[in-house]
PDB file of C-alpha atoms in Angstrom:
ATOM      1  CA  MET I  22      45.429   4.037  -2.559  1.00 51.00           C
ATOM      2  CA  GLY I  23      42.606   1.865  -3.852  1.00 51.00           C
ATOM      3  CA  ALA I  24      42.297  -0.048  -0.558  1.00 52.00           C
ATOM      4  CA  ASP I  25      42.412   3.129   1.545  1.00 53.00           C
ATOM      5  CA  SER I  26      39.689   4.523  -0.642  1.00 49.00           C
ATOM      6  CA  GLY I  27      37.621   1.475  -0.148  1.00 52.00           C
ATOM      7  CA  ARG I  28      38.031   1.605   3.663  1.00 48.00           C
ATOM      8  CA  TYR I  29      37.095   5.274   3.574  1.00 45.00           C
ATOM      9  CA  ARG I  30      33.926   4.619   1.617  1.00 49.00           C
ATOM     10  CA  GLY I  31      32.996   1.764   3.938  1.00 51.00           C
ATOM     11  CA  THR I  32      33.425   3.995   7.021  1.00 47.00           C
ATOM     12  CA  GLU I  33      31.478   6.777   5.277  1.00 51.00           C
ATOM     13  CA  ASN I  34      28.548   4.365   4.651  1.00 58.00           C
ATOM     14  CA  ARG I  35      28.592   3.309   8.278  1.00 53.00           C
ATOM     15  CA  ILE I  36      28.461   6.981   9.534  1.00 50.00           C
ATOM     16  CA  THR I  37      25.688   7.728   7.129  1.00 51.00           C
ATOM     17  CA  GLN I  38      23.754   4.738   8.434  1.00 53.00           C
ATOM     18  CA  TRP I  39      24.390   5.793  12.101  1.00 47.00           C
ATOM     19  CA  LEU I  40      23.386   9.411  11.430  1.00 48.00           C
ATOM     20  CA  ARG I  41      19.997   8.052  10.071  1.00 52.00           C
ATOM     21  CA  ARG I  42      19.425   6.137  13.258  1.00 54.00           C
ATOM     22  CA  ARG I  43      20.145   9.095  15.656  1.00 54.00           C
ATOM     23  CA  PRO I  44      17.207   9.947  17.708  1.00 58.00           C
ATOM     24  CA  LYS I  45      15.173  12.801  16.379  1.00 59.00           C
ATOM     25  CA  PRO I  46      14.685  15.903  18.630  1.00 66.00           C
ATOM     26  CA  GLN I  47      11.605  15.646  20.720  1.00 70.00           C
ATOM     27  CA  ARG I  48       9.866  18.545  18.701  1.00 74.00           C
ATOM     28  CA  ALA I  49      10.468  16.737  15.406  1.00 77.00           C
ATOM     29  CA  GLU I  50       8.993  13.418  16.911  1.00 80.00           C
ATOM     30  CA  ALA I  51       5.869  15.328  18.058  1.00 81.00           C
ATOM     31  CA  ASP I  52       5.477  16.876  14.676  1.00 82.00           C
ATOM     32  CA  ASP I  53       5.789  13.428  13.012  1.00 88.00           C
ATOM     33  CA  ARG I  54       3.282  12.008  15.308  1.00 91.00           C
ATOM     34  CA  ALA I  55       0.850  14.877  14.709  1.00 93.00           C
ATOM     35  CA  ALA I  56       1.392  14.562  10.854  1.00 94.00           C
ATOM     36  CA  ARG I  57       0.787  10.786  11.072  1.00 95.00           C
ATOM     37  CA  LEU I  58      -2.428  11.164  12.955  1.00 96.00           C
ATOM     38  CA  GLU I  59      -3.577  13.781  10.699  1.00 96.00           C
ATOM     39  CA  LEU I  60      -3.163  11.509   7.680  1.00 96.00           C
ATOM     40  CA  LEU I  61      -4.788   8.612   9.462  1.00 97.00           C
ATOM     41  CA  LEU I  62      -7.942  10.718  10.388  1.00 97.00           C
ATOM     42  CA  ALA I  63      -8.155  11.966   6.867  1.00 97.00           C
ATOM     43  CA  VAL I  64      -8.731   8.476   5.598  1.00 97.00           C
ATOM     44  CA  ALA I  65     -11.307   7.845   8.308  1.00 97.00           C
ATOM     45  CA  ASP I  66     -13.017  11.092   7.402  1.00 97.00           C
ATOM     46  CA  ALA I  67     -13.316  10.002   3.818  1.00 97.00           C
ATOM     47  CA  GLY I  68     -15.264   6.950   5.245  1.00 96.00           C
ATOM     48  CA  MET I  69     -12.712   4.279   4.928  1.00 97.00           C
ATOM     49  CA  PRO I  70     -12.313   2.086   8.058  1.00 97.00           C
ATOM     50  CA  ILE I  71      -8.943   1.483   9.346  1.00 97.00           C
ATOM     51  CA  SER I  72      -7.115  -0.791  11.928  1.00 97.00           C
ATOM     52  CA  PRO I  73      -3.505  -1.169  13.279  1.00 97.00           C
ATOM     53  CA  ALA I  74      -1.032  -3.305  11.294  1.00 97.00           C
ATOM     54  CA  ALA I  75       2.472  -4.549  11.784  1.00 96.00           C
ATOM     55  CA  HIS I  76       5.521  -2.350  11.263  1.00 95.00           C
ATOM     56  CA  PRO I  77       9.262  -2.977  10.343  1.00 92.00           C
ATOM     57  CA  ASN I  78      11.644  -4.133  12.805  1.00 89.00           C
ATOM     58  CA  GLY I  79      14.867  -3.613  10.980  1.00 83.00           C
ATOM     59  CA  TYR I  80      14.524  -5.915   7.883  1.00 84.00           C
ATOM     60  CA  ARG I  81      11.969  -8.065   9.703  1.00 88.00           C
ATOM     61  CA  CYS I  82       8.389  -7.697  10.824  1.00 93.00           C
ATOM     62  CA  SER I  83       7.301  -6.568  14.266  1.00 93.00           C
ATOM     63  CA  CYS I  84       5.111  -9.729  14.518  1.00 91.00           C
ATOM     64  CA  GLU I  85       8.364 -11.678  15.033  1.00 83.00           C
ATOM     65  CA  ARG I  86       6.975 -14.574  12.978  1.00 87.00           C
ATOM     66  CA  VAL I  87       9.844 -16.478  11.475  1.00 87.00           C
ATOM     67  CA  GLY I  88       9.641 -16.050   7.788  1.00 86.00           C
ATOM     68  CA  CYS I  89       6.552 -13.650   7.805  1.00 90.00           C
ATOM     69  CA  PRO I  90       5.382 -13.731   4.194  1.00 88.00           C
ATOM     70  CA  THR I  91       4.161 -10.112   4.223  1.00 88.00           C
ATOM     71  CA  PRO I  92       6.462  -8.212   6.665  1.00 90.00           C
ATOM     72  CA  ALA I  93       4.919  -5.039   8.007  1.00 92.00           C
ATOM     73  CA  ARG I  94       2.016  -5.450   5.605  1.00 91.00           C
ATOM     74  CA  HIS I  95      -0.565  -7.285   7.619  1.00 93.00           C
ATOM     75  CA  PRO I  96      -2.960  -6.407  10.533  1.00 95.00           C
ATOM     76  CA  VAL I  97      -1.999  -7.135  14.049  1.00 94.00           C
ATOM     77  CA  SER I  98      -5.464  -8.588  14.850  1.00 93.00           C
ATOM     78  CA  PHE I  99      -7.167 -11.533  13.320  1.00 91.00           C
ATOM     79  CA  ALA I 100     -10.321  -9.615  13.957  1.00 94.00           C
ATOM     80  CA  TRP I 101      -9.202  -6.727  11.655  1.00 94.00           C
ATOM     81  CA  GLN I 102     -12.474  -6.826   9.650  1.00 92.00           C
ATOM     82  CA  THR I 103     -14.753  -6.158  12.554  1.00 94.00           C
ATOM     83  CA  GLN I 104     -12.110  -3.982  14.342  1.00 96.00           C
ATOM     84  CA  SER I 105     -11.686  -1.649  11.416  1.00 97.00           C
ATOM     85  CA  THR I 106     -13.323   1.727  12.162  1.00 97.00           C
ATOM     86  CA  THR I 107     -13.614   5.360  11.256  1.00 98.00           C
ATOM     87  CA  ASP I 108     -14.216   6.448  14.881  1.00 98.00           C
ATOM     88  CA  ARG I 109     -11.758   9.374  15.491  1.00 97.00           C
ATOM     89  CA  ALA I 110     -11.321   8.725  19.239  1.00 98.00           C
ATOM     90  CA  GLN I 111     -10.416   5.075  18.657  1.00 98.00           C
ATOM     91  CA  ILE I 112      -8.002   5.932  15.939  1.00 98.00           C
ATOM     92  CA  GLU I 113      -6.382   8.568  18.166  1.00 97.00           C
ATOM     93  CA  ARG I 114      -6.012   5.966  20.914  1.00 97.00           C
ATOM     94  CA  TRP I 115      -4.460   3.501  18.407  1.00 97.00           C
ATOM     95  CA  ALA I 116      -2.033   6.147  17.176  1.00 96.00           C
ATOM     96  CA  GLU I 117      -0.953   7.144  20.548  1.00 96.00           C
ATOM     97  CA  GLY I 118      -0.582   3.707  21.925  1.00 96.00           C
ATOM     98  CA  GLN I 119       1.048   2.171  18.946  1.00 95.00           C
ATOM     99  CA  PRO I 120       3.403   4.926  17.665  1.00 94.00           C
ATOM    100  CA  LEU I 121       5.256   2.641  15.323  1.00 94.00           C
ATOM    101  CA  ALA I 122       2.259   0.765  13.778  1.00 96.00           C
ATOM    102  CA  ASN I 123       1.315   0.790  10.191  1.00 97.00           C
ATOM    103  CA  PHE I 124      -2.446   0.932   9.426  1.00 98.00           C
ATOM    104  CA  ILE I 125      -4.626  -0.981   6.926  1.00 97.00           C
ATOM    105  CA  THR I 126      -7.992  -0.222   5.527  1.00 97.00           C
ATOM    106  CA  ALA I 127     -10.611  -2.960   5.152  1.00 95.00           C
ATOM    107  CA  THR I 128     -11.936  -2.919   1.562  1.00 94.00           C
ATOM    108  CA  GLY I 129     -15.351  -4.040   0.270  1.00 90.00           C
ATOM    109  CA  MET I 130     -17.439  -2.023   2.671  1.00 89.00           C
ATOM    110  CA  ILE I 131     -17.056   1.557   1.558  1.00 93.00           C
ATOM    111  CA  HIS I 132     -14.369   1.313  -1.014  1.00 95.00           C
ATOM    112  CA  ASP I 133     -12.317  -1.080  -3.222  1.00 95.00           C
ATOM    113  CA  VAL I 134      -8.765  -0.787  -4.308  1.00 96.00           C
ATOM    114  CA  LEU I 135      -7.284  -1.537  -7.718  1.00 95.00           C
ATOM    115  CA  ASP I 136      -3.777  -2.535  -7.089  1.00 95.00           C
ATOM    116  CA  VAL I 137      -1.344  -2.519 -10.154  1.00 95.00           C
ATOM    117  CA  PRO I 138       2.359  -2.628 -10.852  1.00 94.00           C
ATOM    118  CA  LEU I 139       3.897   0.762 -10.489  1.00 95.00           C
ATOM    119  CA  THR I 140       5.044   1.155 -14.174  1.00 94.00           C
ATOM    120  CA  ALA I 141       1.595   0.306 -15.478  1.00 95.00           C
ATOM    121  CA  GLY I 142      -0.195   2.461 -12.814  1.00 97.00           C
ATOM    122  CA  ALA I 143       1.969   5.533 -13.585  1.00 96.00           C
ATOM    123  CA  GLY I 144       1.168   5.399 -17.173  1.00 96.00           C
ATOM    124  CA  ALA I 145      -2.584   4.671 -16.654  1.00 97.00           C
ATOM    125  CA  LEU I 146      -2.797   7.577 -14.161  1.00 98.00           C
ATOM    126  CA  GLU I 147      -1.355  10.010 -16.674  1.00 97.00           C
ATOM    127  CA  ARG I 148      -3.749   8.924 -19.380  1.00 97.00           C
ATOM    128  CA  LEU I 149      -6.729   9.043 -17.075  1.00 97.00           C
ATOM    129  CA  LEU I 150      -5.965  12.626 -15.937  1.00 97.00           C
ATOM    130  CA  ALA I 151      -5.248  13.653 -19.476  1.00 97.00           C
ATOM    131  CA  ALA I 152      -8.683  12.261 -20.554  1.00 96.00           C
ATOM    132  CA  GLY I 153     -10.371  14.263 -17.824  1.00 96.00           C
ATOM    133  CA  ILE I 154     -11.640  11.199 -16.068  1.00 96.00           C
ATOM    134  CA  ASP I 155     -12.287  11.619 -12.345  1.00 95.00           C
ATOM    135  CA  VAL I 156      -9.610   9.701 -10.433  1.00 97.00           C
ATOM    136  CA  GLY I 157      -9.885   9.272  -6.742  1.00 97.00           C
ATOM    137  CA  PRO I 158      -7.215   8.798  -4.201  1.00 98.00           C
ATOM    138  CA  VAL I 159      -4.108   7.143  -5.455  1.00 98.00           C
ATOM    139  CA  ALA I 160      -1.112   5.753  -3.383  1.00 97.00           C
ATOM    140  CA  ARG I 161       2.382   4.540  -4.162  1.00 96.00           C
ATOM    141  CA  SER I 162       3.209   1.339  -2.205  1.00 94.00           C
ATOM    142  CA  GLY I 163       6.896   0.720  -2.072  1.00 91.00           C
ATOM    143  CA  GLN I 164       8.931   0.401  -5.152  1.00 90.00           C
ATOM    144  CA  ASP I 165       6.557  -1.849  -7.162  1.00 90.00           C
ATOM    145  CA  ARG I 166       2.761  -1.163  -6.592  1.00 94.00           C
ATOM    146  CA  MET I 167       0.241   1.630  -7.200  1.00 97.00           C
ATOM    147  CA  LEU I 168      -3.113   1.613  -5.428  1.00 97.00           C
ATOM    148  CA  PHE I 169      -6.182   3.252  -6.976  1.00 98.00           C
ATOM    149  CA  PHE I 170      -8.932   3.829  -4.465  1.00 98.00           C
ATOM    150  CA  THR I 171     -12.502   3.436  -5.818  1.00 97.00           C
ATOM    151  CA  ALA I 172     -16.152   3.087  -4.649  1.00 96.00           C
ATOM    152  CA  THR I 173     -17.105  -0.569  -3.779  1.00 92.00           C
ATOM    153  CA  ARG I 174     -18.932  -2.847  -5.987  1.00 81.00           C
ATOM    154  CA  GLY I 175     -21.129  -3.344  -2.840  1.00 64.00           C
ATOM    155  CA  THR I 176     -22.444  -6.293  -1.059  1.00 59.00           C
ATOM    156  CA  PRO I 177     -25.770  -7.232  -2.305  1.00 56.00           C
ATOM    157  CA  GLU I 178     -28.369  -8.761   0.154  1.00 56.00           C
ATOM    158  CA  ASP I 179     -28.659 -11.861  -2.097  1.00 50.00           C
ATOM    159  CA  GLU I 180     -25.274 -13.470  -2.026  1.00 50.00           C
ATOM    160  CA  ASP I 181     -26.004 -15.336  -5.209  1.00 52.00           C
ATOM    161  CA  GLU I 182     -25.938 -11.957  -6.947  1.00 51.00           C
ATOM    162  CA  TRP I 183     -22.372 -11.179  -5.775  1.00 49.00           C
ATOM    163  CA  TRP I 184     -20.407 -10.291  -8.850  1.00 53.00           C
ATOM    164  CA  PRO I 185     -17.359 -12.532  -8.811  1.00 55.00           C
ATOM    165  CA  CYS I 186     -14.282 -11.337 -10.674  1.00 64.00           C
ATOM    166  CA  GLU I 187     -11.069 -13.353 -11.489  1.00 61.00           C
ATOM    167  CA  LEU I 188      -9.143 -10.215 -10.373  1.00 69.00           C
ATOM    168  CA  ASP I 189     -10.558 -10.426  -6.838  1.00 70.00           C
ATOM    169  CA  CYS I 190      -7.682 -10.517  -4.399  1.00 66.00           C
ATOM    170  CA  HIS I 191      -7.539 -11.664  -0.731  1.00 66.00           C
ATOM    171  CA  PRO I 192      -4.520 -11.680   1.667  1.00 67.00           C
ATOM    172  CA  GLU I 193      -3.958 -15.219   1.129  1.00 61.00           C
ATOM    173  CA  THR I 194      -4.134 -15.100  -2.715  1.00 62.00           C
ATOM    174  CA  MET I 195      -1.619 -12.097  -3.389  1.00 59.00           C
ATOM    175  CA  ASP I 196       0.809 -14.189  -5.116  1.00 63.00           C
ATOM    176  CA  GLU I 197      -1.799 -15.456  -7.482  1.00 59.00           C
ATOM    177  CA  HIS I 198      -2.346 -11.894  -8.752  1.00 60.00           C
ATOM    178  CA  PRO I 199       1.013 -10.471  -9.653  1.00 66.00           C
ATOM    179  CA  GLY I 200      -0.657  -8.037 -12.030  1.00 82.00           C
ATOM    180  CA  LEU I 201      -3.981  -6.234 -11.528  1.00 90.00           C
ATOM    181  CA  ARG I 202      -5.486  -7.033  -8.152  1.00 90.00           C
ATOM    182  CA  TRP I 203      -8.963  -5.966  -7.106  1.00 91.00           C
ATOM    183  CA  HIS I 204      -9.192  -5.635  -3.323  1.00 92.00           C
ATOM    184  CA  CYS I 205     -12.893  -5.839  -2.370  1.00 90.00           C
ATOM    185  CA  ARG I 206     -14.663  -7.786   0.281  1.00 87.00           C
ATOM    186  CA  GLY I 207     -12.413  -9.607   2.706  1.00 88.00           C
ATOM    187  CA  SER I 208      -9.203  -7.931   1.623  1.00 92.00           C
ATOM    188  CA  TYR I 209      -7.172  -4.903   2.784  1.00 94.00           C
ATOM    189  CA  VAL I 210      -4.354  -2.567   1.777  1.00 95.00           C
ATOM    190  CA  LEU I 211      -1.760  -0.464   3.799  1.00 96.00           C
ATOM    191  CA  ILE I 212      -2.607   3.156   3.920  1.00 97.00           C
ATOM    192  CA  PRO I 213      -0.350   6.260   4.229  1.00 96.00           C
ATOM    193  CA  PRO I 214       1.696   6.867   6.118  1.00 95.00           C
ATOM    194  CA  ALA I 215       3.307   3.313   6.258  1.00 95.00           C
ATOM    195  CA  ARG I 216       6.874   2.038   6.371  1.00 93.00           C
ATOM    196  CA  LEU I 217       8.212  -1.152   4.875  1.00 91.00           C
ATOM    197  CA  PRO I 218      11.324  -3.128   5.795  1.00 88.00           C
ATOM    198  CA  GLY I 219      14.546  -1.773   4.342  1.00 80.00           C
ATOM    199  CA  GLU I 220      16.548   1.523   4.199  1.00 64.00           C
ATOM    200  CA  LEU I 221      15.462   2.972   0.841  1.00 61.00           C
ATOM    201  CA  ASP I 222      13.375   6.079   0.886  1.00 55.00           C
ATOM    202  CA  GLU I 223      11.121   4.397  -1.689  1.00 58.00           C
ATOM    203  CA  LEU I 224      10.165   1.637   0.869  1.00 77.00           C
ATOM    204  CA  ASP I 225       6.962   3.436   2.177  1.00 92.00           C
ATOM    205  CA  VAL I 226       3.428   3.953   1.247  1.00 95.00           C
ATOM    206  CA  HIS I 227       2.437   7.486   0.486  1.00 96.00           C
ATOM    207  CA  TRP I 228      -0.360   9.525  -1.275  1.00 97.00           C
ATOM    208  CA  LEU I 229       0.006  10.689  -4.886  1.00 97.00           C
ATOM    209  CA  ARG I 230      -3.567  11.887  -4.661  1.00 97.00           C
ATOM    210  CA  GLY I 231      -5.033  12.253  -1.185  1.00 97.00           C
ATOM    211  CA  PRO I 232      -8.264  10.933   0.392  1.00 97.00           C
ATOM    212  CA  GLU I 233      -9.915  14.253  -0.130  1.00 96.00           C
ATOM    213  CA  HIS I 234     -10.711  13.115  -3.735  1.00 97.00           C
ATOM    214  CA  PRO I 235     -14.065  11.575  -4.200  1.00 97.00           C
ATOM    215  CA  LEU I 236     -14.123   7.746  -4.792  1.00 97.00           C
ATOM    216  CA  PRO I 237     -14.894   6.987  -8.457  1.00 97.00           C
ATOM    217  CA  ASP I 238     -16.863   4.077  -9.979  1.00 95.00           C
ATOM    218  CA  PRO I 239     -14.154   1.375 -10.344  1.00 93.00           C
ATOM    219  CA  LEU I 240     -15.476   0.599 -13.979  1.00 92.00           C
ATOM    220  CA  THR I 241     -14.399   4.111 -15.020  1.00 95.00           C
ATOM    221  CA  LEU I 242     -10.792   3.241 -14.378  1.00 96.00           C
ATOM    222  CA  LEU I 243     -10.702  -0.556 -15.017  1.00 93.00           C
ATOM    223  CA  GLU I 244     -10.344  -0.523 -18.834  1.00 93.00           C
ATOM    224  CA  THR I 245      -7.389   1.982 -18.752  1.00 96.00           C
ATOM    225  CA  LEU I 246      -5.754   0.013 -15.979  1.00 95.00           C
ATOM    226  CA  THR I 247      -6.095  -3.461 -17.628  1.00 92.00           C
ATOM    227  CA  ASP I 248      -4.802  -1.853 -20.922  1.00 93.00           C
ATOM    228  CA  ALA I 249      -1.729  -0.457 -19.196  1.00 93.00           C
ATOM    229  CA  CYS I 250      -1.117  -3.888 -17.445  1.00 90.00           C
ATOM    230  CA  ALA I 251      -1.346  -5.657 -20.737  1.00 89.00           C
ATOM    231  CA  GLN I 252       1.150  -3.211 -22.391  1.00 87.00           C
ATOM    232  CA  TYR I 253       3.449  -3.720 -19.351  1.00 84.00           C
ATOM    233  CA  ALA I 254       3.164  -7.394 -19.759  1.00 79.00           C
ATOM    234  CA  ASP I 255       3.962  -7.244 -23.533  1.00 71.00           C
ATOM    235  CA  SER I 256       6.966  -5.222 -22.861  1.00 72.00           C
ATOM    236  CA  ALA I 257       8.155  -7.698 -20.165  1.00 62.00           C
ATOM    237  CA  GLU I 258       7.781 -10.685 -22.599  1.00 61.00           C
ATOM    238  CA  GLN I 259      10.240  -8.859 -24.884  1.00 56.00           C
ATOM    239  CA  SER I 260      12.761  -8.087 -22.108  1.00 58.00           C
ATOM    240  CA  ASP I 261      14.506  -9.832 -19.317  1.00 55.00           C
ATOM    241  CA  LEU I 262      11.931  -9.047 -16.679  1.00 49.00           C
ATOM    242  CA  ASP I 263      10.817 -11.905 -14.431  1.00 50.00           C
ATOM    243  CA  HIS I 264       7.622 -13.147 -16.155  1.00 43.00           C
ATOM    244  CA  ASP I 265       6.264 -14.163 -12.774  1.00 44.00           C
ATOM    245  CA  SER I 266       5.986 -10.684 -11.668  1.00 44.00           C
ATOM    246  CA  VAL I 267       4.475  -9.138 -14.892  1.00 40.00           C
ATOM    247  CA  ALA I 268       1.002  -7.645 -15.008  1.00 39.00           C
ATOM    248  CA  TRP I 269      -2.289  -9.508 -15.797  1.00 36.00           C
ATOM    249  CA  PRO I 270      -3.212 -10.383 -18.436  1.00 36.00           C
ATOM    250  CA  LEU I 271      -0.261 -11.743 -20.220  1.00 31.00           C
ATOM    251  CA  SER I 272      -2.085 -11.561 -23.590  1.00 32.00           C
ATOM    252  CA  ARG I 273      -5.137  -9.846 -24.954  1.00 27.00           C
TER     253      ARG I 273
END
């Protein structure tokens, strides 16, 4: 009986997976494309430049690079900084010509992104809203990160006045910032709607607060976010969590 039950559950799981892969009706696909384009244009209308990114190919990345370190999370062009745009016509062409593509937004021109562990971000968001602080767009990225979109620190004419920050994160330094990351000049993040490799519903990027919310000054959020990350790190030190994945800073 136990063996038969196990075989039944295995068959049921395969049927469920097959049903998920069944082609959608043509009307539903058209609706999905329209909704995707509407979300992309909303980001552009908020002044945030975007460009196409890779997308999932099963559990792999569409770039087909063996061992891609950031599957479905990176731009498709090395010229993504200059390619990124808010031009509606160009975005419509990209969306139509690359129906599976994710999109990234280049930070440090109009906006920055404070990128924190999901648990820390959820607590910080609740406290910020309860305190009446203006919070801008917020997105959840997969099962482990939350993205707070803010106004940029800017790019001064005098490069010597550029405000360096130990939290500054670039694509090649992501692993060096397991806690709070500050995406500014030279970095990017995925924007909704985006899909990540895997079968879980949580493996996507979606808005918790949409791009219609004005971009706040990053400093109005920074203290609450760093406090939340420190509390998360403290709890990690007292548990079995992987200390390499906990939030910055590890101590106050």
